[in-house]
Tab-separated table of C-alpha atoms and ligand atoms in Angstrom:
chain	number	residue	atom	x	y	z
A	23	UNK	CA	-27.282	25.319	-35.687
A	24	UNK	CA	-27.973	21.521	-36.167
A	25	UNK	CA	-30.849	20.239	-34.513
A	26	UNK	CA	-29.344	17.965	-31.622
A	27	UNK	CA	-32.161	15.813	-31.527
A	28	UNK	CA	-31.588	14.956	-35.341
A	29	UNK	CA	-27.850	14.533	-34.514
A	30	UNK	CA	-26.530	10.894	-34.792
A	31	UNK	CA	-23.217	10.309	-34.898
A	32	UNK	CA	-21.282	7.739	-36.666
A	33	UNK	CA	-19.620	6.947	-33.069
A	34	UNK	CA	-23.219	6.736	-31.876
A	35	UNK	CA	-23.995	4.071	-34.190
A	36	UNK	CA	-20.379	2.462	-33.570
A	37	UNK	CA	-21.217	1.961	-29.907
A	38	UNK	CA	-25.145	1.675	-30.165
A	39	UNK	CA	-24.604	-1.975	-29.172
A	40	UNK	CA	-21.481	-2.625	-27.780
A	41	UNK	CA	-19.821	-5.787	-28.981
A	42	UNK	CA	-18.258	-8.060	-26.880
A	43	UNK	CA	-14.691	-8.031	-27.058
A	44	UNK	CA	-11.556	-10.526	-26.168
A	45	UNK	CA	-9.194	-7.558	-26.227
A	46	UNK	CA	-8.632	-4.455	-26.386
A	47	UNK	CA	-7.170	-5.016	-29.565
A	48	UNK	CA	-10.485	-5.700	-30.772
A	49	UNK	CA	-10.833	-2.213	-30.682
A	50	UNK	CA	-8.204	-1.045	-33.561
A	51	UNK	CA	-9.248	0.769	-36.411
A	52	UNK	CA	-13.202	1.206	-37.707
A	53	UNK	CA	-13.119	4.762	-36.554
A	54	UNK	CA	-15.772	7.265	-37.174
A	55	UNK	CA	-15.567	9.584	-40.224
A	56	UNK	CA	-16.936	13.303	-38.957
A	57	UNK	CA	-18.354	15.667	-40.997
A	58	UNK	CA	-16.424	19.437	-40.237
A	59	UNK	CA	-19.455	21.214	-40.934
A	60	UNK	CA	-19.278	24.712	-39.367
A	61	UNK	CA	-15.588	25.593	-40.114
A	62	UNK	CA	-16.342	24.585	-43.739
A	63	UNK	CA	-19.127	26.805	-43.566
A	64	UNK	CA	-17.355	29.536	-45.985
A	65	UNK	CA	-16.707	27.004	-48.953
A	66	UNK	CA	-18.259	25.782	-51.858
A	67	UNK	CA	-21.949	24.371	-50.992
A	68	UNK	CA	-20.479	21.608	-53.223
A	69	UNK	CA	-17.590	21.035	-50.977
A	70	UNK	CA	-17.441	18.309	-48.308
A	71	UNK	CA	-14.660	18.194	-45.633
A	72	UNK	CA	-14.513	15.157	-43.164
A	73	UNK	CA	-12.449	13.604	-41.314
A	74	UNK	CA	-11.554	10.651	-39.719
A	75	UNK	CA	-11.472	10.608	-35.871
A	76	UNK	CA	-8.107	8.495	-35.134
A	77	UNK	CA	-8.158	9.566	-31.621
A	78	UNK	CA	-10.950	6.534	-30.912
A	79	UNK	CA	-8.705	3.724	-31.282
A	80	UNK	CA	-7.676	2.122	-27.922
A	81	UNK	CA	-4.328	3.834	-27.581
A	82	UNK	CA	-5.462	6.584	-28.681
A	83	UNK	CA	-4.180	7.445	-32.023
A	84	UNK	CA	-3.768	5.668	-35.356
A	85	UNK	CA	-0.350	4.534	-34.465
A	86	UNK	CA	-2.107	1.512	-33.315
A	87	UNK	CA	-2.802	0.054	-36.845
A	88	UNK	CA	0.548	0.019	-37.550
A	89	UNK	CA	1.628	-1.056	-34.748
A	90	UNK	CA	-0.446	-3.717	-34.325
A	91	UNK	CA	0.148	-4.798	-37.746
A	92	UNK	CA	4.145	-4.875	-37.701
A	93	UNK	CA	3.798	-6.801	-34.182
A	94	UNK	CA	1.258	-9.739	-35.424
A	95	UNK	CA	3.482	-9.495	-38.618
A	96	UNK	CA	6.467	-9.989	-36.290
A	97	UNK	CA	5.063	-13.009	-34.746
A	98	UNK	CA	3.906	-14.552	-37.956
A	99	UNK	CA	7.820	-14.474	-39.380
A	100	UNK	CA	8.900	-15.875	-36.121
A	101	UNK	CA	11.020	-12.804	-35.537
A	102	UNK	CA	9.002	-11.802	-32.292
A	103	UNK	CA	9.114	-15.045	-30.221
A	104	UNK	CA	8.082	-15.414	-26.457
A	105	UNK	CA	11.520	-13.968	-24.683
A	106	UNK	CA	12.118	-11.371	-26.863
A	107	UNK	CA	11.810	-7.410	-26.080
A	108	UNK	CA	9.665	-5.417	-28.331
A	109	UNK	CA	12.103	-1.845	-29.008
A	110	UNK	CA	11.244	1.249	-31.074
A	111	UNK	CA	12.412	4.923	-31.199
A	112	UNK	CA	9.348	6.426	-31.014
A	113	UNK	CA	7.875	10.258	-30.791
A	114	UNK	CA	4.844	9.096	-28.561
A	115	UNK	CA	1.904	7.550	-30.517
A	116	UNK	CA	3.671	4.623	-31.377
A	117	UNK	CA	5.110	4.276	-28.198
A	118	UNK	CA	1.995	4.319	-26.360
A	119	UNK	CA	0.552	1.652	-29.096
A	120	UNK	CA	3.273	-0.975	-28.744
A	121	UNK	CA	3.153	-0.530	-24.771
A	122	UNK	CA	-0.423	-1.061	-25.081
A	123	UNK	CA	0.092	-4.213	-27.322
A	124	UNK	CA	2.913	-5.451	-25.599
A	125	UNK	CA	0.790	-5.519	-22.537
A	126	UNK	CA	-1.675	-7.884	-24.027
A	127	UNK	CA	-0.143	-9.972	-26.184
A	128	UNK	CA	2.736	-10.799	-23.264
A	129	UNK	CA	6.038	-9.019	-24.309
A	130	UNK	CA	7.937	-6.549	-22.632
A	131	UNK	CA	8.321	-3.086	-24.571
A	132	UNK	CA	11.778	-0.784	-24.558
A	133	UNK	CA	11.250	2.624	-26.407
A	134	UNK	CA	13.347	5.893	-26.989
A	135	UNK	CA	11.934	9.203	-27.368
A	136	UNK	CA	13.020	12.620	-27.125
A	137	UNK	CA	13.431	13.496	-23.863
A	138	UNK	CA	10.756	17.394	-24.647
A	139	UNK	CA	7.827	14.606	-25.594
A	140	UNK	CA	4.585	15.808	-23.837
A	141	UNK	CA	4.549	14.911	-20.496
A	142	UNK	CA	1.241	13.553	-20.726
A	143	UNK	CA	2.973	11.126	-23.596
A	144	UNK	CA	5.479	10.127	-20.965
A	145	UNK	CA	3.067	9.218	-18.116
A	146	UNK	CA	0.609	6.756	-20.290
A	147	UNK	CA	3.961	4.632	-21.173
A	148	UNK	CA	4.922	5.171	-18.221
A	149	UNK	CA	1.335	3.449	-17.070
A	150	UNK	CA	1.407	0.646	-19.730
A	151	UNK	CA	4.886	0.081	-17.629
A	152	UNK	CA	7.307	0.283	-20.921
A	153	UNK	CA	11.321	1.041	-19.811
A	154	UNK	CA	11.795	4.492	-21.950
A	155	UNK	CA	15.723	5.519	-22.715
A	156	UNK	CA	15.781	9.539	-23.506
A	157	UNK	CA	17.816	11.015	-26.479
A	158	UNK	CA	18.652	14.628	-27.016
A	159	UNK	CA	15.626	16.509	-27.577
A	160	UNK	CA	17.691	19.222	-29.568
A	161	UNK	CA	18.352	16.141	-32.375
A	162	UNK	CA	14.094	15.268	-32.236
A	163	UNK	CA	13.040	11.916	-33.800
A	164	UNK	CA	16.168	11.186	-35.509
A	165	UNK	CA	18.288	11.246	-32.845
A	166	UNK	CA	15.743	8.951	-30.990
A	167	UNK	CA	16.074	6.550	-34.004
A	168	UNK	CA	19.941	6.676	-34.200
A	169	UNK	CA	20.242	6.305	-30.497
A	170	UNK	CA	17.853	3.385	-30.397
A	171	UNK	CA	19.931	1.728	-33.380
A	172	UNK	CA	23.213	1.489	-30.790
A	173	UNK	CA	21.099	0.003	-28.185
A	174	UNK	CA	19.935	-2.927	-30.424
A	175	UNK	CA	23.432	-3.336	-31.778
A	176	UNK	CA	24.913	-3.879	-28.605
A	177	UNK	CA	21.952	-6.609	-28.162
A	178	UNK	CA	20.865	-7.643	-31.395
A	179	UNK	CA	19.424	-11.180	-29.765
A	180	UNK	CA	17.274	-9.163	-26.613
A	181	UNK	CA	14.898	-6.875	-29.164
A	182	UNK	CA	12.337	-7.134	-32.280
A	183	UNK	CA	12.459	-3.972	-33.783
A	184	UNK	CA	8.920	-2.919	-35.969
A	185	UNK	CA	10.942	-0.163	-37.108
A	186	UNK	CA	8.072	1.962	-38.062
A	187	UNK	CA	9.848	3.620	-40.516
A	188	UNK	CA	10.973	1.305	-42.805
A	189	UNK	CA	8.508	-1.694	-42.264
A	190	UNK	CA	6.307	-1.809	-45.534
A	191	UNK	CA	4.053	-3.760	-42.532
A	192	UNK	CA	3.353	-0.294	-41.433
A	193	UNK	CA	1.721	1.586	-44.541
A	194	UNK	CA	0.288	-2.226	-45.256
A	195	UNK	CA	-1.939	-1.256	-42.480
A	196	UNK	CA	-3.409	1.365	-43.636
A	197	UNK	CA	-3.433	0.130	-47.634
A	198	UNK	CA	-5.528	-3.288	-45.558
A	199	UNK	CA	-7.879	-1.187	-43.114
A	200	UNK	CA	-8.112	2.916	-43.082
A	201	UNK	CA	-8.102	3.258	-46.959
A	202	UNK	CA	-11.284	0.528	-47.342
A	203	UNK	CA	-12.892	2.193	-44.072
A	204	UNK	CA	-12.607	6.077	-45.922
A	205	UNK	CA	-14.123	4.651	-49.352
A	206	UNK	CA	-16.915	2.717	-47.682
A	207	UNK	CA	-17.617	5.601	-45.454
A	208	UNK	CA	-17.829	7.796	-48.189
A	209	UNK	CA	-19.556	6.013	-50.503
A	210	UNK	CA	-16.412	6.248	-52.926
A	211	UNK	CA	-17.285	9.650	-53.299
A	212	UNK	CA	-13.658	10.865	-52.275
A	213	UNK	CA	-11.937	13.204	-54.283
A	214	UNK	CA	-8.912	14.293	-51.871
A	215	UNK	CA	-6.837	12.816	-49.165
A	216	UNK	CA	-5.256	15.060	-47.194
A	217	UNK	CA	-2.871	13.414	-44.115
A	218	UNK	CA	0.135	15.045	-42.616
A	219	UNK	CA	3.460	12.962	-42.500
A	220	UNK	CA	5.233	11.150	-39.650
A	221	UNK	CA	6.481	7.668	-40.767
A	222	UNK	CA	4.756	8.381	-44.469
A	223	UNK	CA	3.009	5.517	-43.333
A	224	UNK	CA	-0.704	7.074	-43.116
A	225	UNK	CA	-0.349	8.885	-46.554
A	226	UNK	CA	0.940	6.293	-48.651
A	227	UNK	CA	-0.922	3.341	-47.288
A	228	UNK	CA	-3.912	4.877	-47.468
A	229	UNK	CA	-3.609	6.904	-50.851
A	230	UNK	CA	-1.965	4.104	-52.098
A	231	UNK	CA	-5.768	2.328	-51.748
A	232	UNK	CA	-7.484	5.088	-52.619
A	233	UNK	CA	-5.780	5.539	-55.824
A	234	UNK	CA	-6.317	2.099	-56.894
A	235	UNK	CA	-9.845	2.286	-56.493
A	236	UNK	CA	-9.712	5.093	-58.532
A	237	UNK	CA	-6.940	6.574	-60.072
A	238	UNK	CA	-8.581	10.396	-60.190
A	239	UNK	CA	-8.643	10.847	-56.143
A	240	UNK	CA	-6.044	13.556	-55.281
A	241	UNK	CA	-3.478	12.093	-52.528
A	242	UNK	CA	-1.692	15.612	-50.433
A	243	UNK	CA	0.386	14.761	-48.076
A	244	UNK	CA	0.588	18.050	-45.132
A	245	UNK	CA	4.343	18.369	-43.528
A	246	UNK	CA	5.758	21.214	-41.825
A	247	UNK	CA	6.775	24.154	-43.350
A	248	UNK	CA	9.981	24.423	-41.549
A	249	UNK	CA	12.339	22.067	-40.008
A	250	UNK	CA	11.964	23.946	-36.465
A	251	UNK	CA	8.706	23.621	-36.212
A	252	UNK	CA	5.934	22.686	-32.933
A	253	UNK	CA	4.102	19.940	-34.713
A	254	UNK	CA	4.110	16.809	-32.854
A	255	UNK	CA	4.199	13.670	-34.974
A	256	UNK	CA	5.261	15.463	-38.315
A	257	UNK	CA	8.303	15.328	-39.979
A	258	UNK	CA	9.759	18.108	-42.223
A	259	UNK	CA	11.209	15.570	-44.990
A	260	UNK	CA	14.313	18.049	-46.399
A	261	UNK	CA	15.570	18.117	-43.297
A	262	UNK	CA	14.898	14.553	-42.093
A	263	UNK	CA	15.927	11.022	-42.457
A	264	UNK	CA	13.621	9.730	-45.292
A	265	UNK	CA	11.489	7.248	-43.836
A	266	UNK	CA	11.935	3.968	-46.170
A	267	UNK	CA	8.443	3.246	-46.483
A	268	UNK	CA	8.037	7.214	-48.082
A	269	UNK	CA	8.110	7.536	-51.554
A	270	UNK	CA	7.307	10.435	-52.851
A	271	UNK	CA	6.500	9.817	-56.714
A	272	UNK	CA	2.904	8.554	-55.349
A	273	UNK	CA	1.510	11.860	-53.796
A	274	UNK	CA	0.018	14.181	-56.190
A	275	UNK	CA	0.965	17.348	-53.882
A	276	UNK	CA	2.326	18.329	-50.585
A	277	UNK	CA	1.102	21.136	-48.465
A	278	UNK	CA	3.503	23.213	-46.227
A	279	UNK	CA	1.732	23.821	-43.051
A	280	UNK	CA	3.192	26.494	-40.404
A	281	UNK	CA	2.590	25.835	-36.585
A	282	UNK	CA	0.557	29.173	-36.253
A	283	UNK	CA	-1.600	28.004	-39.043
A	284	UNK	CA	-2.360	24.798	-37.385
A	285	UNK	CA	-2.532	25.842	-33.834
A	286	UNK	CA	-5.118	28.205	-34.752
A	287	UNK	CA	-6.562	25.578	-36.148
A	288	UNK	CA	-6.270	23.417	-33.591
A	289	UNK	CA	-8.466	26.219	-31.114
A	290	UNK	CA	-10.797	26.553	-33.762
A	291	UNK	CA	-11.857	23.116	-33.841
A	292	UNK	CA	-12.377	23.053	-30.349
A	293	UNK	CA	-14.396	25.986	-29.795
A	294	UNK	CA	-16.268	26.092	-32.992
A	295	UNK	CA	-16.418	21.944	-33.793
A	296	UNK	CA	-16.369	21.085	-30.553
A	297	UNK	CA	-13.404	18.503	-30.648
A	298	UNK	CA	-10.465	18.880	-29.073
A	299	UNK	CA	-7.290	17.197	-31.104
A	300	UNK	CA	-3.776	17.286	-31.236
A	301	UNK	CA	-1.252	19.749	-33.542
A	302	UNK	CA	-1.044	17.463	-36.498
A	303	UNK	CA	-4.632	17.367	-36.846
A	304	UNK	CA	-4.913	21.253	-36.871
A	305	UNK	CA	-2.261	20.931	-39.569
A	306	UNK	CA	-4.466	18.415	-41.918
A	307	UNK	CA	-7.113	20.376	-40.874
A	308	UNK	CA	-5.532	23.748	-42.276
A	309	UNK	CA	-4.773	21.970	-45.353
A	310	UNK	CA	-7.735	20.517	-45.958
A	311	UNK	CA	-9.624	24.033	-45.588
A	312	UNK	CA	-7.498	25.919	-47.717
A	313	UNK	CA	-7.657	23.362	-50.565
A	314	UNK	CA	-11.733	23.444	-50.125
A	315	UNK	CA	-11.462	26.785	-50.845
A	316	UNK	CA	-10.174	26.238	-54.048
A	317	UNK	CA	-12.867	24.106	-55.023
A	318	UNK	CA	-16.386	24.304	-56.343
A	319	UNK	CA	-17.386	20.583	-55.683
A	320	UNK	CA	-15.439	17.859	-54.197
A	321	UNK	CA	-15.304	14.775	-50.924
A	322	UNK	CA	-12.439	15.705	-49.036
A	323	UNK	CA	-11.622	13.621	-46.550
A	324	UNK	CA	-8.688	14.152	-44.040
A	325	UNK	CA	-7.527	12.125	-40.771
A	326	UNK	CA	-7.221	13.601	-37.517
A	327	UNK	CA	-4.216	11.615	-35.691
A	328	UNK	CA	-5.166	11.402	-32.579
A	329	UNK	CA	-7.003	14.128	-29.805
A	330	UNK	CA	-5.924	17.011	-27.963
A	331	UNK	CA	-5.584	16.169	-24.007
A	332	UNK	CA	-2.147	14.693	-24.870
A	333	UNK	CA	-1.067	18.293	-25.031
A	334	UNK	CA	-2.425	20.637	-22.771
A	335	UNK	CA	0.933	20.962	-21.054
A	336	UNK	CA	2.612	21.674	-24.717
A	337	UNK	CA	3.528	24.712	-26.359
A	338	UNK	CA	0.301	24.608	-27.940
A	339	UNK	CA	-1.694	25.321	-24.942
A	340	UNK	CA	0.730	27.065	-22.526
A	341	UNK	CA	3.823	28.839	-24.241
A	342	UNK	CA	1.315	30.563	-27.025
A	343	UNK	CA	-1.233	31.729	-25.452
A	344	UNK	CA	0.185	35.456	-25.076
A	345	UNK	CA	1.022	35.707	-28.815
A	346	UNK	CA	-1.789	34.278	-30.066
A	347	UNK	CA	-5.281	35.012	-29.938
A	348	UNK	CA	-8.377	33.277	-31.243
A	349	UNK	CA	-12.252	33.300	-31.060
A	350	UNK	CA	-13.336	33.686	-27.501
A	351	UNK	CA	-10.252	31.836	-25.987
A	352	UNK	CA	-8.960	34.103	-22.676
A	353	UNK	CA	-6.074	31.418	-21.785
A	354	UNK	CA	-6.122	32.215	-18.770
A	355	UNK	CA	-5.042	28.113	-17.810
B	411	PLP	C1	0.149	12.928	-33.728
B	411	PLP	C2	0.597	12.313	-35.025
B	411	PLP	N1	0.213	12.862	-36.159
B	411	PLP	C3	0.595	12.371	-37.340
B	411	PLP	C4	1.399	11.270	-37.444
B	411	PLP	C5	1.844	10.807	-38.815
B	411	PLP	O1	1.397	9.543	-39.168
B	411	PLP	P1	2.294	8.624	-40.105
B	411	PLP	O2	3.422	8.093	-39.261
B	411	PLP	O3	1.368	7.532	-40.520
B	411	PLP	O4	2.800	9.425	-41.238
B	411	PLP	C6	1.820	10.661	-36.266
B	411	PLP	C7	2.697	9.515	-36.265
B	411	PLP	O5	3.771	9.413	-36.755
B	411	PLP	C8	1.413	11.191	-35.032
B	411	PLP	O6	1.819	10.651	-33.863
């Protein structure tokens, strides 16, 4: 066991002197990189696996890099003007990031979501004080983007529309910010990056860095292995509307992840790791561990979305805890 007393955190460091801070948009991006040390335990001596805690932005996830970028982008075109109503179909994060935003920056936010998002996902919007318009949860995020489509066509003047998914603003975020942050905090020792895909926006941003700093780190991109599947955030891409910003020619692999796989994953980083996060994470976390097994030496570095109390009302807490069981866990919640 690691000595706690020789234990310092990254996040320690971050917040060893607070800074003082205009906004709480001061507080996007420079998240902590965490070492997984115990469930990599089994691999490779040689093998590093860390990842990158996304969960300690301000709204929570690292939707808010993207976010944040498309809206100051949005404002710099002149396209998001005082009067106008920021919209977005949105499976949560984003949601929550662009309520956030809108709050402080002065604009009112409009968002549609499935209607089976977490309810925890619902109530922070619903606290940022965003109007939300529900689609059919049967038709998930695409039917939340088609639906919020024919509400900005009947009012093309009212909205500015990031459009996560086909903003280049959106991967630039992560190509400008998340992909310098990993190679610093790394020491450009990274071999692999391993991210699931939403938006494509994370993977491609990021790898797209990566791989210009050195054209040798592997870029995986994690999606689910089948299109009914209960990870929040990811997209299953043959089934799917393409995202536009997603091309991919620029990953060097993709890794099917099942829900069992991650949720197990998911418990395990609680109980042994001590971190609670949400599905996708388990996924990239999966991923990551399976591909360190394959290894003799490497820097694999992954990104955990965002954290787990988003979803303690989910499937992955509640509706699995008879079929599955894991470690110590009795769920008896
Ligand atoms: C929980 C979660 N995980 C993963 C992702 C995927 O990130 P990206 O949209 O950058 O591909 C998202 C967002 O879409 C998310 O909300």
């Amino acid at each position: 066991m690691a000595n706690p007393t020789a234990v310092r955190s990254i996040a320690a460091e971050r917040f060893r002197e607070p800074k003082k801070i205009e906004s709480v948009l001061d507080l996007v991006g420079d998240t902590p990189l965490l070492e997984i040390r115990r469930i990599a335990g089994g691999i490779s001596p040689g093998v590093k696996i860390f990842a990158k805690l996304e969960g300690m932005n301000p709204g929570g996830s690292v939707k808010d890099r993207p976010a944040l970028k498309m809206i100051q982008d949005g404002i710099k075109s002149g396209k998001l003007a005082p009067g106008k109503t920021i919209i977005d179909s949105t499976s949560g994060n984003t949601g929550i990031a662009l309520s956030m935003i809108g709050r402080v920056l002065g604009y009112p936010v409009e968002l549609v979501m499935p209607s089976n998002v977490s309810a925890e996902r619902k109530r922070i919007i619903h606290a940022y004080g965003a109007k939300v318009t529900y689609s059919d949860p049967l038709e998930g995020s695409d039917g939340a983007l088609r639906l919020c489509r024919k509400v900005l066509e009947e009012n093309p003047a009212k909205y500015f529309k990031p459009d996560q998914y086909f903003n280049p603003m959106n991967s630039q975020a992560h190509y400008e910010a998340t992909g310098p942050e990993i190679y610093r905090q790394t020491d450009g020792r990274i071999t692999h990056f391993i991210a699931g895909i939403g938006t494509g926006g994370t993977i491609m941003g990021t790898g797209r860095y990566l791989k210009e700093r050195n054209p040798k780190i592997r870029v995986i991109a994690v999606e689910p292995d089948d299109a009914l599947h209960g990870l929040e955030g990811l997209k299953h891409m043959a089934t799917s509307i393409v995202p536009g910003i997603y091309h991919e020619e620029e990953l060097d692999e993709k890794f099917p992840a099942s829900t069992e796989d991650a949720y197990a994953m998911v418990y395990r980083l609680s109980q042994e790791e001590g971190i609670l996060v949400g599905q996708s994470s388990g996924a990239a976390m999966h991923a990551a561990l399976q591909i360190g097994r394959k290894l003799r030496s490497g820097v694999i570095v992954t990104v955990f979305p965002d954290f787990g109390d988003k979803y303690l009302t989910t499937n992955l807490w509640v509706g699995w805890r008879d079929r599955m069981s894991v470690g110590n866990l009795k769920f008896s919640i």
